[in-house]
């Protein structure tokens, strides 16, 4: 059985990864948060993308996060170099974050966001796929 040593090595690697993982703090972690697009489809051209930040444990919206990095590109359609400027607009509702952009091509765009949540250490990193249609 040729596969056995490989399986054993994989198991050992997994065990090592588990053992070296940092202890889980009892409090909330950044992985408890995720961004969601309110509308995953939009039109080509000038658009406003609205995103909600959700606490996955409670399902509640999370206000006042500081979004310090954002990028919008066509990586899902193999055009990562095709990026467009993203401008954050003032929030109109707590927990909703709005971004203005010009989508020059139909297809799938990837919105990458990095944010700090009030009272949490670490960074919430998320990537959302927007479909732009004519
Ligand atoms: Cu493109």
PDB file of C-alpha atoms and ligand atoms in Angstrom:
ATOM      1  CA  UNK A   1       0.000   0.000   0.000  1.00  0.00           C
ATOM      2  CA  UNK A   2       1.831   3.029  -1.284  1.00  0.00           C
ATOM      3  CA  UNK A   3      -0.510   5.646   0.075  1.00  0.00           C
ATOM      4  CA  UNK A   4      -0.051   4.754   3.724  1.00  0.00           C
ATOM      5  CA  UNK A   5       3.195   6.670   4.406  1.00  0.00           C
ATOM      6  CA  UNK A   6       1.671   9.724   2.748  1.00  0.00           C
ATOM      7  CA  UNK A   7      -1.453   9.493   4.853  1.00  0.00           C
ATOM      8  CA  UNK A   8       0.692   9.099   7.931  1.00  0.00           C
ATOM      9  CA  UNK A   9       2.750  12.159   6.996  1.00  0.00           C
ATOM     10  CA  UNK A  10      -0.428  14.152   6.433  1.00  0.00           C
ATOM     11  CA  UNK A  11      -1.791  13.082   9.798  1.00  0.00           C
ATOM     12  CA  UNK A  12       1.476  14.061  11.479  1.00  0.00           C
ATOM     13  CA  UNK A  13       1.426  17.449   9.766  1.00  0.00           C
ATOM     14  CA  UNK A  14      -2.154  17.999  10.842  1.00  0.00           C
ATOM     15  CA  UNK A  15      -1.340  17.071  14.425  1.00  0.00           C
ATOM     16  CA  UNK A  16       1.627  19.436  14.398  1.00  0.00           C
ATOM     17  CA  UNK A  17      -0.591  22.233  13.085  1.00  0.00           C
ATOM     18  CA  UNK A  18      -3.161  21.605  15.794  1.00  0.00           C
ATOM     19  CA  UNK A  19      -0.526  21.548  18.515  1.00  0.00           C
ATOM     20  CA  UNK A  20       1.127  24.761  17.352  1.00  0.00           C
ATOM     21  CA  UNK A  21      -2.148  26.680  16.962  1.00  0.00           C
ATOM     22  CA  UNK A  22      -2.521  29.445  19.524  1.00  0.00           C
ATOM     23  CA  UNK A  23      -5.000  28.885  22.325  1.00  0.00           C
ATOM     24  CA  UNK A  24      -8.466  30.103  21.453  1.00  0.00           C
ATOM     25  CA  UNK A  25      -9.476  33.137  23.465  1.00  0.00           C
ATOM     26  CA  UNK A  26     -12.981  33.021  24.909  1.00  0.00           C
ATOM     27  CA  UNK A  27     -13.861  36.448  23.555  1.00  0.00           C
ATOM     28  CA  UNK A  28     -14.941  37.280  20.042  1.00  0.00           C
ATOM     29  CA  UNK A  29     -12.433  36.909  17.264  1.00  0.00           C
ATOM     30  CA  UNK A  30     -12.172  38.566  13.916  1.00  0.00           C
ATOM     31  CA  UNK A  31     -13.270  35.364  12.238  1.00  0.00           C
ATOM     32  CA  UNK A  32     -16.648  35.883  13.891  1.00  0.00           C
ATOM     33  CA  UNK A  33     -17.260  38.759  11.496  1.00  0.00           C
ATOM     34  CA  UNK A  34     -17.955  38.732   7.823  1.00  0.00           C
ATOM     35  CA  UNK A  35     -18.902  41.161   5.124  1.00  0.00           C
ATOM     36  CA  UNK A  36     -21.886  40.488   2.872  1.00  0.00           C
ATOM     37  CA  UNK A  37     -23.055  42.277  -0.214  1.00  0.00           C
ATOM     38  CA  UNK A  38     -26.586  43.588   0.142  1.00  0.00           C
ATOM     39  CA  UNK A  39     -26.995  43.122  -3.619  1.00  0.00           C
ATOM     40  CA  UNK A  40     -24.569  40.791  -5.371  1.00  0.00           C
ATOM     41  CA  UNK A  41     -25.581  42.110  -8.778  1.00  0.00           C
ATOM     42  CA  UNK A  42     -25.114  45.573 -10.194  1.00  0.00           C
ATOM     43  CA  UNK A  43     -24.883  47.418 -13.481  1.00  0.00           C
ATOM     44  CA  UNK A  44     -21.833  48.269 -15.499  1.00  0.00           C
ATOM     45  CA  UNK A  45     -20.849  51.905 -15.011  1.00  0.00           C
ATOM     46  CA  UNK A  46     -21.052  54.137 -11.977  1.00  0.00           C
ATOM     47  CA  UNK A  47     -22.416  52.139  -9.044  1.00  0.00           C
ATOM     48  CA  UNK A  48     -22.738  52.120  -5.288  1.00  0.00           C
ATOM     49  CA  UNK A  49     -22.035  48.824  -3.577  1.00  0.00           C
ATOM     50  CA  UNK A  50     -23.571  48.346  -0.160  1.00  0.00           C
ATOM     51  CA  UNK A  51     -22.033  45.867   2.205  1.00  0.00           C
ATOM     52  CA  UNK A  52     -23.138  44.792   5.648  1.00  0.00           C
ATOM     53  CA  UNK A  53     -20.797  43.694   8.386  1.00  0.00           C
ATOM     54  CA  UNK A  54     -22.293  40.791  10.316  1.00  0.00           C
ATOM     55  CA  UNK A  55     -21.383  39.187  13.614  1.00  0.00           C
ATOM     56  CA  UNK A  56     -21.832  35.534  12.655  1.00  0.00           C
ATOM     57  CA  UNK A  57     -22.581  34.466  16.228  1.00  0.00           C
ATOM     58  CA  UNK A  58     -25.591  36.745  16.686  1.00  0.00           C
ATOM     59  CA  UNK A  59     -26.395  37.611  13.083  1.00  0.00           C
ATOM     60  CA  UNK A  60     -26.378  41.257  14.124  1.00  0.00           C
ATOM     61  CA  UNK A  61     -24.976  44.097  12.077  1.00  0.00           C
ATOM     62  CA  UNK A  62     -21.761  45.653  13.334  1.00  0.00           C
ATOM     63  CA  UNK A  63     -21.490  49.453  13.134  1.00  0.00           C
ATOM     64  CA  UNK A  64     -18.464  51.744  13.248  1.00  0.00           C
ATOM     65  CA  UNK A  65     -15.899  49.407  11.743  1.00  0.00           C
ATOM     66  CA  UNK A  66     -12.955  51.218  10.227  1.00  0.00           C
ATOM     67  CA  UNK A  67     -12.311  50.044   6.705  1.00  0.00           C
ATOM     68  CA  UNK A  68      -8.678  50.783   6.084  1.00  0.00           C
ATOM     69  CA  UNK A  69      -8.073  48.847   2.887  1.00  0.00           C
ATOM     70  CA  UNK A  70     -10.238  48.190  -0.110  1.00  0.00           C
ATOM     71  CA  UNK A  71      -9.692  46.979  -3.611  1.00  0.00           C
ATOM     72  CA  UNK A  72     -11.972  46.176  -6.502  1.00  0.00           C
ATOM     73  CA  UNK A  73     -10.681  44.106  -9.378  1.00  0.00           C
ATOM     74  CA  UNK A  74     -11.736  41.467 -11.877  1.00  0.00           C
ATOM     75  CA  UNK A  75      -9.744  38.595 -10.397  1.00  0.00           C
ATOM     76  CA  UNK A  76     -12.752  36.221 -10.565  1.00  0.00           C
ATOM     77  CA  UNK A  77     -12.675  36.575 -14.360  1.00  0.00           C
ATOM     78  CA  UNK A  78      -8.882  36.196 -14.545  1.00  0.00           C
ATOM     79  CA  UNK A  79      -8.246  39.947 -14.787  1.00  0.00           C
ATOM     80  CA  UNK A  80      -6.674  40.714 -11.445  1.00  0.00           C
ATOM     81  CA  UNK A  81      -4.758  43.609 -13.014  1.00  0.00           C
ATOM     82  CA  UNK A  82      -8.034  45.214 -14.009  1.00  0.00           C
ATOM     83  CA  UNK A  83      -8.731  47.246 -10.900  1.00  0.00           C
ATOM     84  CA  UNK A  84     -10.899  50.275 -10.358  1.00  0.00           C
ATOM     85  CA  UNK A  85     -10.924  53.030  -7.779  1.00  0.00           C
ATOM     86  CA  UNK A  86     -13.172  52.508  -4.762  1.00  0.00           C
ATOM     87  CA  UNK A  87     -14.407  55.399  -2.693  1.00  0.00           C
ATOM     88  CA  UNK A  88     -16.110  54.841   0.636  1.00  0.00           C
ATOM     89  CA  UNK A  89     -19.289  56.860   1.105  1.00  0.00           C
ATOM     90  CA  UNK A  90     -20.769  57.880   4.449  1.00  0.00           C
ATOM     91  CA  UNK A  91     -22.889  55.190   6.035  1.00  0.00           C
ATOM     92  CA  UNK A  92     -26.643  55.716   5.890  1.00  0.00           C
ATOM     93  CA  UNK A  93     -27.502  52.979   8.366  1.00  0.00           C
ATOM     94  CA  UNK A  94     -25.451  51.499  11.217  1.00  0.00           C
ATOM     95  CA  UNK A  95     -23.710  48.341  10.074  1.00  0.00           C
ATOM     96  CA  UNK A  96     -23.976  49.173   6.374  1.00  0.00           C
ATOM     97  CA  UNK A  97     -20.931  50.364   4.465  1.00  0.00           C
ATOM     98  CA  UNK A  98     -21.173  51.927   1.034  1.00  0.00           C
ATOM     99  CA  UNK A  99     -18.636  52.177  -1.752  1.00  0.00           C
ATOM    100  CA  UNK A 100     -18.751  54.087  -4.975  1.00  0.00           C
ATOM    101  CA  UNK A 101     -16.977  52.700  -8.003  1.00  0.00           C
ATOM    102  CA  UNK A 102     -17.068  52.668 -11.752  1.00  0.00           C
ATOM    103  CA  UNK A 103     -17.259  49.173 -13.186  1.00  0.00           C
ATOM    104  CA  UNK A 104     -16.001  49.411 -16.736  1.00  0.00           C
ATOM    105  CA  UNK A 105     -16.702  45.871 -17.830  1.00  0.00           C
ATOM    106  CA  UNK A 106     -19.399  43.310 -17.355  1.00  0.00           C
ATOM    107  CA  UNK A 107     -18.460  40.211 -15.433  1.00  0.00           C
ATOM    108  CA  UNK A 108     -17.376  39.350 -11.945  1.00  0.00           C
ATOM    109  CA  UNK A 109     -15.592  41.835  -9.756  1.00  0.00           C
ATOM    110  CA  UNK A 110     -13.946  41.102  -6.427  1.00  0.00           C
ATOM    111  CA  UNK A 111     -14.286  43.561  -3.588  1.00  0.00           C
ATOM    112  CA  UNK A 112     -11.543  42.993  -1.019  1.00  0.00           C
ATOM    113  CA  UNK A 113     -11.995  44.677   2.328  1.00  0.00           C
ATOM    114  CA  UNK A 114      -9.871  44.922   5.440  1.00  0.00           C
ATOM    115  CA  UNK A 115     -11.410  46.401   8.549  1.00  0.00           C
ATOM    116  CA  UNK A 116     -10.947  46.984  12.236  1.00  0.00           C
ATOM    117  CA  UNK A 117     -13.949  46.273  14.434  1.00  0.00           C
ATOM    118  CA  UNK A 118     -14.445  48.334  17.585  1.00  0.00           C
ATOM    119  CA  UNK A 119     -13.178  46.458  20.625  1.00  0.00           C
ATOM    120  CA  UNK A 120     -11.495  43.675  18.648  1.00  0.00           C
ATOM    121  CA  UNK A 121      -7.866  43.067  17.975  1.00  0.00           C
ATOM    122  CA  UNK A 122      -6.947  41.718  14.591  1.00  0.00           C
ATOM    123  CA  UNK A 123      -8.256  42.494  11.168  1.00  0.00           C
ATOM    124  CA  UNK A 124     -11.382  41.377   9.389  1.00  0.00           C
ATOM    125  CA  UNK A 125     -10.384  40.411   5.852  1.00  0.00           C
ATOM    126  CA  UNK A 126     -13.030  39.504   3.386  1.00  0.00           C
ATOM    127  CA  UNK A 127     -13.573  39.193  -0.336  1.00  0.00           C
ATOM    128  CA  UNK A 128     -16.919  39.545  -2.026  1.00  0.00           C
ATOM    129  CA  UNK A 129     -17.918  38.824  -5.585  1.00  0.00           C
ATOM    130  CA  UNK A 130     -20.066  41.334  -7.448  1.00  0.00           C
ATOM    131  CA  UNK A 131     -21.639  40.512 -10.766  1.00  0.00           C
ATOM    132  CA  UNK A 132     -21.790  43.481 -13.120  1.00  0.00           C
ATOM    133  CA  UNK A 133     -24.225  43.269 -16.008  1.00  0.00           C
ATOM    134  CA  UNK A 134     -25.038  45.610 -18.884  1.00  0.00           C
TER     135      UNK A 134
HETATM  136 CU1  LIG B   1     -12.191  42.922 -17.106  1.00  0.00          CU
END
